Protein backbone atom coordinates (compact mmCIF):
# COMPACT_ATOMS: atom_id res chain seq x y z
CA UNK A 1 0.00 0.00 0.00
CA UNK A 2 2.80 2.43 0.88
CA UNK A 3 4.51 1.73 -2.45
CA UNK A 4 1.35 2.45 -4.39
CA UNK A 5 0.80 5.71 -2.49
CA UNK A 6 4.38 6.84 -3.05
CA UNK A 7 4.33 6.01 -6.74
CA UNK A 8 1.08 7.90 -7.25
CA UNK A 9 2.80 11.12 -6.29
CA UNK A 10 4.92 13.27 -8.55
CA UNK A 11 8.63 13.47 -7.68
CA UNK A 12 9.90 16.48 -5.75
CA UNK A 13 11.96 17.44 -8.77
CA UNK A 14 8.79 18.40 -10.64
CA UNK A 15 7.98 21.05 -8.05
CA UNK A 16 11.54 22.34 -8.22
CA UNK A 17 11.20 22.71 -11.99
CA UNK A 18 7.73 24.22 -11.53
CA UNK A 19 9.13 26.97 -9.31
CA UNK A 20 12.18 27.53 -11.49
CA UNK A 21 10.14 27.86 -14.67
CA UNK A 22 7.51 30.05 -13.00
CA UNK A 23 10.12 32.63 -11.97
CA UNK A 24 11.93 32.40 -15.30
CA UNK A 25 8.70 33.17 -17.15
CA UNK A 26 8.03 36.00 -14.70
CA UNK A 27 11.42 37.33 -15.74
CA UNK A 28 11.03 36.81 -19.49
CA UNK A 29 7.45 37.99 -19.97
CA UNK A 30 7.95 40.88 -17.57
CA UNK A 31 10.86 42.09 -19.68
CA UNK A 32 8.86 41.60 -22.89
CA UNK A 33 6.00 43.70 -21.52
CA UNK A 34 8.41 46.60 -21.01
CA UNK A 35 10.78 46.27 -23.94
CA UNK A 36 8.95 47.88 -26.86
CA UNK A 37 7.61 50.75 -24.77
CA UNK A 38 11.08 51.35 -23.39
CA UNK A 39 12.64 51.42 -26.85
CA UNK A 40 10.06 53.87 -28.22
CA UNK A 41 9.54 56.18 -25.24
CA UNK A 42 13.01 56.27 -23.72
CA UNK A 43 15.54 55.20 -26.35
CA UNK A 44 13.63 57.18 -29.00
CA UNK A 45 13.59 54.32 -31.49
CA UNK A 46 10.89 54.59 -34.16
CA UNK A 47 7.87 52.36 -33.58
CA UNK A 48 8.41 50.46 -36.82
CA UNK A 49 12.06 49.80 -35.97
CA UNK A 50 11.15 48.81 -32.41
CA UNK A 51 8.63 46.31 -33.77
CA UNK A 52 11.28 44.79 -36.05
CA UNK A 53 13.77 44.55 -33.17
CA UNK A 54 11.15 42.96 -30.93
CA UNK A 55 10.12 40.46 -33.61
CA UNK A 56 13.71 39.55 -34.38
CA UNK A 57 14.43 39.12 -30.69
CA UNK A 58 11.54 36.68 -30.26
CA UNK A 59 12.44 34.78 -33.43
CA UNK A 60 15.98 34.21 -32.18
CA UNK A 61 14.64 33.20 -28.76
CA UNK A 62 12.79 30.37 -30.54
CA UNK A 63 15.80 29.48 -32.70
CA UNK A 64 18.63 29.30 -30.16
CA UNK A 65 17.09 26.42 -28.14
CA UNK A 66 18.25 24.18 -31.01
CA UNK A 67 21.81 25.18 -30.21
CA UNK A 68 21.32 25.09 -26.45
CA UNK A 69 19.79 21.62 -26.56
CA UNK A 70 22.61 20.30 -28.74
CA UNK A 71 25.33 21.68 -26.45
CA UNK A 72 23.58 20.31 -23.37
CA UNK A 73 23.19 16.84 -24.91
CA UNK A 74 26.76 16.65 -26.18
CA UNK A 75 28.82 18.51 -23.62
CA UNK A 76 27.45 20.09 -20.43
CA UNK A 77 24.20 18.32 -19.49
CA UNK A 78 20.75 19.65 -18.60
CA UNK A 79 21.54 20.98 -15.13
CA UNK A 80 24.57 23.01 -16.17
CA UNK A 81 22.73 24.32 -19.22
CA UNK A 82 19.83 25.53 -17.05
CA UNK A 83 22.20 27.25 -14.62
CA UNK A 84 24.16 28.82 -17.48
CA UNK A 85 21.03 29.97 -19.28
CA UNK A 86 19.44 31.40 -16.16
CA UNK A 87 22.63 33.23 -15.24
CA UNK A 88 22.89 34.74 -18.73
CA UNK A 89 19.30 35.93 -18.63
CA UNK A 90 19.81 37.47 -15.19
CA UNK A 91 22.90 39.25 -16.54
CA UNK A 92 20.90 40.50 -19.52
CA UNK A 93 18.25 41.92 -17.22
CA UNK A 94 20.94 43.68 -15.21
CA UNK A 95 22.22 45.29 -18.40
CA UNK A 96 18.69 46.43 -19.25
CA UNK A 97 18.53 48.00 -15.80
CA UNK A 98 21.75 49.90 -16.54
CA UNK A 99 20.37 50.90 -19.93
CA UNK A 100 17.21 52.22 -18.29
CA UNK A 101 19.31 54.07 -15.72
CA UNK A 102 21.54 55.88 -18.24
CA UNK A 103 19.35 56.77 -21.23
CA UNK A 104 18.60 60.26 -19.94
CA UNK A 105 22.29 61.19 -19.75
CA UNK A 106 23.86 59.02 -22.47
CA UNK A 107 21.41 57.77 -25.08
CA UNK A 108 24.04 56.09 -27.26
CA UNK A 109 25.43 54.03 -24.37
CA UNK A 110 21.91 53.09 -23.28
CA UNK A 111 21.15 51.76 -26.75
CA UNK A 112 24.41 49.80 -26.79
CA UNK A 113 23.61 48.26 -23.42
CA UNK A 114 20.16 47.31 -24.67
CA UNK A 115 21.58 45.52 -27.72
CA UNK A 116 24.10 43.66 -25.58
CA UNK A 117 21.39 42.73 -23.08
CA UNK A 118 19.10 41.31 -25.78
CA UNK A 119 21.98 39.33 -27.29
CA UNK A 120 22.80 37.77 -23.90
CA UNK A 121 19.14 37.03 -23.09
CA UNK A 122 18.67 35.30 -26.45
CA UNK A 123 21.50 32.86 -25.75
CA UNK A 124 20.47 32.45 -22.12
CA UNK A 125 16.99 31.47 -23.23
CA UNK A 126 18.52 29.05 -25.73
CA UNK A 127 20.29 27.18 -22.96
CA UNK A 128 17.46 27.38 -20.44
CA UNK A 129 14.24 26.70 -22.29
CA UNK A 130 14.76 23.31 -23.98
CA UNK A 131 16.65 21.76 -21.11
CA UNK A 132 14.21 22.48 -18.32
CA UNK A 133 11.36 21.03 -20.39
CA UNK A 134 13.31 17.88 -21.23
CA UNK A 135 14.27 17.50 -17.58
CA UNK A 136 10.58 17.15 -16.68
CA UNK A 137 10.39 14.04 -18.85
CA UNK A 138 13.63 12.65 -17.44
CA UNK A 139 12.15 12.59 -13.92
CA UNK A 140 9.91 9.64 -14.83
CA UNK A 141 11.11 6.08 -15.49
CA UNK A 142 9.54 4.13 -18.32
CA UNK A 143 6.98 2.46 -16.06
CA UNK A 144 5.66 5.88 -14.99
CA UNK A 145 5.44 7.56 -18.41
CA UNK A 146 1.64 7.58 -18.08
CA UNK A 147 2.04 10.33 -15.49
CA UNK A 148 3.82 12.65 -17.93
CA UNK A 149 0.63 14.33 -19.16
CA UNK A 150 -0.32 15.46 -15.67
CA UNK A 151 3.31 16.37 -14.96
CA UNK A 152 3.49 18.72 -17.93
CA UNK A 153 0.08 20.16 -17.02
CA UNK A 154 1.49 21.08 -13.61
CA UNK A 155 4.69 22.38 -15.20
CA UNK A 156 2.78 24.61 -17.63
CA UNK A 157 0.68 25.95 -14.77
CA UNK A 158 3.95 27.41 -13.47
CA UNK A 159 4.51 29.09 -16.83
CA UNK A 160 1.00 30.58 -16.81
CA UNK A 161 1.26 31.83 -13.23
CA UNK A 162 4.60 33.51 -13.90
CA UNK A 163 3.35 35.06 -17.14
CA UNK A 164 0.21 36.38 -15.43
CA UNK A 165 1.65 38.01 -12.33
CA UNK A 166 4.66 39.54 -14.08
CA UNK A 167 2.57 41.91 -16.19
CA UNK A 168 0.76 43.28 -13.15
CA UNK A 169 3.95 43.76 -11.16
CA UNK A 170 6.01 45.08 -14.08
CA UNK A 171 3.35 47.67 -14.91
CA UNK A 172 3.11 48.74 -11.29
CA UNK A 173 6.89 49.10 -10.93
CA UNK A 174 7.14 51.04 -14.19
CA UNK A 175 4.36 53.48 -13.28
CA UNK A 176 5.46 53.89 -9.66
CA UNK A 177 9.26 53.83 -9.84
CA UNK A 178 10.39 53.98 -13.48
CA UNK A 179 12.04 51.78 -16.11
CA UNK A 180 15.12 50.77 -14.12
CA UNK A 181 13.31 49.28 -11.11
CA UNK A 182 10.81 47.61 -13.45
CA UNK A 183 13.59 45.79 -15.34
CA UNK A 184 15.32 44.97 -12.06
CA UNK A 185 12.10 43.44 -10.72
CA UNK A 186 11.86 41.23 -13.80
CA UNK A 187 15.51 40.24 -13.33
CA UNK A 188 14.84 39.39 -9.68
CA UNK A 189 12.43 36.72 -10.95
CA UNK A 190 15.26 34.96 -12.78
CA UNK A 191 17.47 35.23 -9.71
CA UNK A 192 14.76 33.61 -7.59
CA UNK A 193 14.39 30.87 -10.19
CA UNK A 194 18.10 30.13 -9.98
CA UNK A 195 17.88 29.95 -6.19
CA UNK A 196 14.96 27.51 -6.37
CA UNK A 197 16.81 25.32 -8.87
CA UNK A 198 20.09 25.39 -6.94
CA UNK A 199 18.44 24.49 -3.64
CA UNK A 200 16.39 21.69 -5.18
CA UNK A 201 18.81 20.39 -7.82
CA UNK A 202 19.52 17.21 -5.83
CA UNK A 203 15.95 16.13 -6.61
Short mmCIF file of N, CA and C in Angstrom, two decimals, residues 50-157:
data_model
loop_
_atom_site.label_atom_id
_atom_site.label_comp_id
_atom_site.label_asym_id
_atom_site.label_seq_id
_atom_site.Cartn_x
_atom_site.Cartn_y
_atom_site.Cartn_z
N UNK A 50 11.30 49.53 -33.67
CA UNK A 50 11.15 48.81 -32.41
C UNK A 50 10.40 47.49 -32.61
N UNK A 51 9.39 47.53 -33.49
CA UNK A 51 8.63 46.31 -33.77
C UNK A 51 9.50 45.27 -34.46
N UNK A 52 10.37 45.72 -35.37
CA UNK A 52 11.28 44.79 -36.05
C UNK A 52 12.28 44.20 -35.06
N UNK A 53 12.82 45.03 -34.18
CA UNK A 53 13.77 44.55 -33.17
C UNK A 53 13.10 43.53 -32.26
N UNK A 54 11.89 43.86 -31.83
CA UNK A 54 11.15 42.96 -30.93
C UNK A 54 10.85 41.62 -31.62
N UNK A 55 10.41 41.70 -32.88
CA UNK A 55 10.12 40.46 -33.61
C UNK A 55 11.36 39.62 -33.84
N UNK A 56 12.47 40.28 -34.19
CA UNK A 56 13.71 39.55 -34.38
C UNK A 56 14.21 38.93 -33.09
N UNK A 57 14.05 39.64 -32.01
CA UNK A 57 14.43 39.12 -30.69
C UNK A 57 13.66 37.85 -30.36
N UNK A 58 12.36 37.87 -30.56
CA UNK A 58 11.54 36.68 -30.26
C UNK A 58 11.88 35.53 -31.19
N UNK A 59 12.10 35.84 -32.47
CA UNK A 59 12.44 34.78 -33.43
C UNK A 59 13.72 34.06 -33.01
N UNK A 60 14.72 34.82 -32.60
CA UNK A 60 15.98 34.21 -32.18
C UNK A 60 15.82 33.46 -30.86
N UNK A 61 14.92 33.92 -30.01
CA UNK A 61 14.64 33.20 -28.76
C UNK A 61 14.05 31.82 -29.04
N UNK A 62 13.33 31.68 -30.16
CA UNK A 62 12.79 30.37 -30.54
C UNK A 62 13.80 29.55 -31.34
N UNK A 63 14.81 30.19 -31.90
CA UNK A 63 15.80 29.48 -32.70
C UNK A 63 16.94 28.93 -31.86
N UNK A 64 17.44 29.72 -30.93
CA UNK A 64 18.63 29.30 -30.16
C UNK A 64 18.43 28.07 -29.28
N UNK A 65 17.21 27.69 -28.87
CA UNK A 65 17.09 26.42 -28.14
C UNK A 65 17.61 25.21 -28.90
N UNK A 66 17.64 25.27 -30.24
CA UNK A 66 18.25 24.18 -31.01
C UNK A 66 19.73 24.05 -30.66
N UNK A 67 20.40 25.18 -30.56
CA UNK A 67 21.81 25.18 -30.21
C UNK A 67 22.01 24.81 -28.74
N UNK A 68 21.19 25.39 -27.87
CA UNK A 68 21.32 25.09 -26.45
C UNK A 68 21.06 23.63 -26.12
N UNK A 69 20.07 23.04 -26.78
CA UNK A 69 19.79 21.62 -26.56
C UNK A 69 20.91 20.73 -27.05
N UNK A 70 21.50 21.09 -28.19
CA UNK A 70 22.61 20.30 -28.74
C UNK A 70 23.82 20.35 -27.81
N UNK A 71 24.17 21.55 -27.34
CA UNK A 71 25.33 21.68 -26.45
C UNK A 71 25.10 20.94 -25.15
N UNK A 72 23.88 21.02 -24.62
CA UNK A 72 23.58 20.31 -23.37
C UNK A 72 23.70 18.79 -23.56
N UNK A 73 23.16 18.28 -24.66
CA UNK A 73 23.19 16.84 -24.91
C UNK A 73 24.62 16.33 -25.12
N UNK A 74 25.43 17.12 -25.80
CA UNK A 74 26.76 16.65 -26.18
C UNK A 74 27.83 16.95 -25.14
N UNK A 75 27.68 18.05 -24.40
CA UNK A 75 28.82 18.51 -23.62
C UNK A 75 28.53 18.79 -22.13
N UNK A 76 27.51 19.59 -21.82
CA UNK A 76 27.45 20.09 -20.43
C UNK A 76 26.29 19.53 -19.62
N UNK A 77 25.31 18.90 -20.23
CA UNK A 77 24.20 18.32 -19.49
C UNK A 77 23.10 19.33 -19.20
N UNK A 78 21.92 18.80 -18.82
CA UNK A 78 20.75 19.65 -18.60
C UNK A 78 20.94 20.63 -17.45
N UNK A 79 21.44 20.12 -16.32
CA UNK A 79 21.54 20.98 -15.13
C UNK A 79 22.45 22.17 -15.38
N UNK A 80 23.63 21.91 -15.91
CA UNK A 80 24.57 23.01 -16.17
C UNK A 80 24.03 23.97 -17.21
N UNK A 81 23.31 23.45 -18.20
CA UNK A 81 22.73 24.32 -19.22
C UNK A 81 21.67 25.24 -18.61
N UNK A 82 20.85 24.71 -17.71
CA UNK A 82 19.83 25.53 -17.05
C UNK A 82 20.48 26.62 -16.20
N UNK A 83 21.51 26.26 -15.44
CA UNK A 83 22.20 27.25 -14.62
C UNK A 83 22.88 28.31 -15.48
N UNK A 84 23.50 27.87 -16.58
CA UNK A 84 24.16 28.82 -17.48
C UNK A 84 23.14 29.74 -18.13
N UNK A 85 22.05 29.16 -18.62
CA UNK A 85 21.03 29.97 -19.28
C UNK A 85 20.37 30.96 -18.33
N UNK A 86 20.04 30.51 -17.13
CA UNK A 86 19.44 31.40 -16.16
C UNK A 86 20.38 32.53 -15.76
N UNK A 87 21.64 32.21 -15.60
CA UNK A 87 22.63 33.23 -15.24
C UNK A 87 22.79 34.27 -16.35
N UNK A 88 22.79 33.80 -17.60
CA UNK A 88 22.89 34.74 -18.73
C UNK A 88 21.68 35.66 -18.80
N UNK A 89 20.49 35.09 -18.58
CA UNK A 89 19.30 35.93 -18.63
C UNK A 89 19.27 36.95 -17.49
N UNK A 90 19.73 36.53 -16.30
CA UNK A 90 19.81 37.47 -15.19
C UNK A 90 20.80 38.59 -15.51
N UNK A 91 21.92 38.25 -16.14
CA UNK A 91 22.90 39.25 -16.54
C UNK A 91 22.30 40.20 -17.58
N UNK A 92 21.55 39.66 -18.53
CA UNK A 92 20.90 40.50 -19.52
C UNK A 92 19.92 41.49 -18.89
N UNK A 93 19.17 41.02 -17.91
CA UNK A 93 18.25 41.92 -17.22
C UNK A 93 18.99 43.02 -16.47
N UNK A 94 20.14 42.67 -15.90
CA UNK A 94 20.94 43.68 -15.21
C UNK A 94 21.42 44.75 -16.19
N UNK A 95 21.80 44.32 -17.38
CA UNK A 95 22.22 45.29 -18.40
C UNK A 95 21.06 46.17 -18.85
N UNK A 96 19.86 45.61 -18.93
CA UNK A 96 18.69 46.43 -19.25
C UNK A 96 18.43 47.45 -18.15
N UNK A 97 18.66 47.05 -16.91
CA UNK A 97 18.53 48.00 -15.80
C UNK A 97 19.51 49.16 -15.97
N UNK A 98 20.76 48.84 -16.33
CA UNK A 98 21.75 49.90 -16.54
C UNK A 98 21.37 50.78 -17.74
N UNK A 99 20.83 50.14 -18.78
CA UNK A 99 20.37 50.90 -19.93
C UNK A 99 19.26 51.87 -19.53
N UNK A 100 18.32 51.38 -18.73
CA UNK A 100 17.21 52.22 -18.29
C UNK A 100 17.65 53.30 -17.31
N UNK A 101 18.81 53.11 -16.70
CA UNK A 101 19.31 54.07 -15.72
C UNK A 101 20.18 55.14 -16.35
N UNK A 102 20.59 54.95 -17.62
CA UNK A 102 21.54 55.88 -18.24
C UNK A 102 21.00 56.59 -19.47
N UNK A 103 19.80 56.21 -19.95
CA UNK A 103 19.35 56.77 -21.23
C UNK A 103 19.17 58.29 -21.18
N UNK A 104 18.84 58.82 -20.02
CA UNK A 104 18.60 60.26 -19.94
C UNK A 104 19.89 61.08 -20.05
N UNK A 105 21.01 60.47 -19.70
CA UNK A 105 22.29 61.19 -19.75
C UNK A 105 23.17 60.77 -20.91
N UNK A 106 23.02 59.52 -21.39
CA UNK A 106 23.86 59.02 -22.47
C UNK A 106 23.05 58.04 -23.31
N UNK A 107 22.33 58.59 -24.28
CA UNK A 107 21.41 57.77 -25.08
C UNK A 107 22.14 56.70 -25.88
N UNK A 108 23.30 57.04 -26.44
CA UNK A 108 24.04 56.09 -27.26
C UNK A 108 24.49 54.88 -26.43
N UNK A 109 25.00 55.13 -25.23
CA UNK A 109 25.43 54.03 -24.37
C UNK A 109 24.25 53.17 -23.94
N UNK A 110 23.11 53.83 -23.67
CA UNK A 110 21.91 53.09 -23.28
C UNK A 110 21.46 52.15 -24.39
N UNK A 111 21.52 52.63 -25.62
CA UNK A 111 21.15 51.76 -26.75
C UNK A 111 22.13 50.60 -26.89
N UNK A 112 23.42 50.87 -26.72
CA UNK A 112 24.41 49.80 -26.79
C UNK A 112 24.20 48.75 -25.71
N UNK A 113 23.88 49.20 -24.50
CA UNK A 113 23.61 48.26 -23.42
C UNK A 113 22.37 47.43 -23.71
N UNK A 114 21.37 48.05 -24.33
CA UNK A 114 20.16 47.31 -24.67
C UNK A 114 20.46 46.21 -25.68
N UNK A 115 21.24 46.53 -26.72
CA UNK A 115 21.58 45.52 -27.72
C UNK A 115 22.37 44.37 -27.10
N UNK A 116 23.32 44.70 -26.23
CA UNK A 116 24.10 43.66 -25.58
C UNK A 116 23.22 42.81 -24.67
N UNK A 117 22.30 43.45 -23.97
CA UNK A 117 21.39 42.73 -23.08
C UNK A 117 20.52 41.74 -23.86
N UNK A 118 19.96 42.19 -24.99
CA UNK A 118 19.10 41.31 -25.78
C UNK A 118 19.90 40.14 -26.33
N UNK A 119 21.12 40.39 -26.77
CA UNK A 119 21.98 39.33 -27.29
C UNK A 119 22.22 38.27 -26.21
N UNK A 120 22.52 38.69 -25.00
CA UNK A 120 22.80 37.77 -23.90
C UNK A 120 21.54 37.00 -23.52
N UNK A 121 20.40 37.69 -23.46
CA UNK A 121 19.14 37.03 -23.09
C UNK A 121 18.76 35.97 -24.12
N UNK A 122 18.98 36.26 -25.39
CA UNK A 122 18.67 35.30 -26.45
C UNK A 122 19.43 33.99 -26.22
N UNK A 123 20.72 34.08 -25.95
CA UNK A 123 21.50 32.86 -25.75
C UNK A 123 21.19 32.21 -24.40
N UNK A 124 20.88 33.02 -23.40
CA UNK A 124 20.47 32.45 -22.12
C UNK A 124 19.20 31.65 -22.25
N UNK A 125 18.23 32.19 -22.97
CA UNK A 125 16.99 31.47 -23.23
C UNK A 125 17.25 30.18 -24.02
N UNK A 126 18.20 30.24 -24.95
CA UNK A 126 18.52 29.05 -25.73
C UNK A 126 19.04 27.91 -24.89
N UNK A 127 19.81 28.22 -23.86
CA UNK A 127 20.29 27.18 -22.96
C UNK A 127 19.20 26.73 -21.99
N UNK A 128 18.40 27.68 -21.52
CA UNK A 128 17.46 27.38 -20.44
C UNK A 128 16.23 26.63 -20.93
N UNK A 129 15.58 27.15 -21.95
CA UNK A 129 14.24 26.70 -22.29
C UNK A 129 14.15 25.22 -22.67
N UNK A 130 14.96 24.71 -23.59
CA UNK A 130 14.76 23.31 -23.98
C UNK A 130 15.16 22.33 -22.90
N UNK A 131 16.11 22.71 -22.07
CA UNK A 131 16.65 21.76 -21.11
C UNK A 131 15.78 21.59 -19.88
N UNK A 132 15.10 22.65 -19.47
CA UNK A 132 14.21 22.48 -18.32
C UNK A 132 12.98 21.66 -18.71
N UNK A 133 12.51 21.83 -19.95
CA UNK A 133 11.36 21.03 -20.39
C UNK A 133 11.73 19.56 -20.52
N UNK A 134 12.90 19.28 -21.09
CA UNK A 134 13.31 17.88 -21.23
C UNK A 134 13.59 17.24 -19.88
N UNK A 135 13.99 18.05 -18.91
CA UNK A 135 14.27 17.50 -17.58
C UNK A 135 12.99 17.01 -16.90
N UNK A 136 11.86 17.63 -17.22
CA UNK A 136 10.58 17.15 -16.68
C UNK A 136 10.36 15.70 -17.08
N UNK A 137 10.57 15.41 -18.37
CA UNK A 137 10.39 14.04 -18.85
C UNK A 137 11.38 13.07 -18.25
N UNK A 138 12.59 13.54 -17.97
CA UNK A 138 13.63 12.65 -17.44
C UNK A 138 13.39 12.25 -15.98
N UNK A 139 12.45 12.92 -15.32
CA UNK A 139 12.15 12.59 -13.92
C UNK A 139 11.39 11.27 -13.78
N UNK A 140 10.81 10.79 -14.91
CA UNK A 140 9.91 9.64 -14.83
C UNK A 140 10.51 8.43 -15.54
N UNK A 141 10.66 7.32 -14.82
CA UNK A 141 11.11 6.08 -15.49
C UNK A 141 10.05 5.58 -16.45
N UNK A 142 10.44 4.62 -17.27
CA UNK A 142 9.54 4.13 -18.32
C UNK A 142 8.21 3.65 -17.77
N UNK A 143 8.23 3.01 -16.60
CA UNK A 143 6.98 2.46 -16.06
C UNK A 143 6.04 3.55 -15.54
N UNK A 144 6.51 4.79 -15.48
CA UNK A 144 5.66 5.88 -14.99
C UNK A 144 5.39 6.92 -16.08
N UNK A 145 5.63 6.59 -17.34
CA UNK A 145 5.44 7.56 -18.41
C UNK A 145 3.98 7.98 -18.54
N UNK A 146 3.05 7.20 -18.01
CA UNK A 146 1.64 7.58 -18.08
C UNK A 146 1.35 8.82 -17.25
N UNK A 147 2.24 9.16 -16.33
CA UNK A 147 2.04 10.33 -15.49
C UNK A 147 2.57 11.61 -16.13
N UNK A 148 3.20 11.49 -17.30
CA UNK A 148 3.82 12.65 -17.93
C UNK A 148 2.81 13.73 -18.31
N UNK A 149 1.62 13.34 -18.77
CA UNK A 149 0.63 14.33 -19.16
C UNK A 149 0.28 15.24 -17.99
N UNK A 150 0.01 14.64 -16.83
CA UNK A 150 -0.32 15.46 -15.67
C UNK A 150 0.90 16.24 -15.19
N UNK A 151 2.10 15.66 -15.36
CA UNK A 151 3.31 16.37 -14.96
C UNK A 151 3.50 17.63 -15.78
N UNK A 152 3.33 17.54 -17.09
CA UNK A 152 3.49 18.72 -17.93
C UNK A 152 2.35 19.72 -17.72
N UNK A 153 1.17 19.24 -17.35
CA UNK A 153 0.08 20.16 -17.02
C UNK A 153 0.47 21.01 -15.81
N UNK A 154 1.03 20.36 -14.79
CA UNK A 154 1.49 21.08 -13.61
C UNK A 154 2.61 22.05 -13.98
N UNK A 155 3.55 21.57 -14.78
CA UNK A 155 4.69 22.38 -15.20
C UNK A 155 4.22 23.64 -15.94
N UNK A 156 3.27 23.47 -16.86
CA UNK A 156 2.78 24.61 -17.63
C UNK A 156 1.92 25.54 -16.80
N UNK A 157 1.36 25.05 -15.70
CA UNK A 157 0.68 25.95 -14.77
C UNK A 157 1.68 26.95 -14.20
#
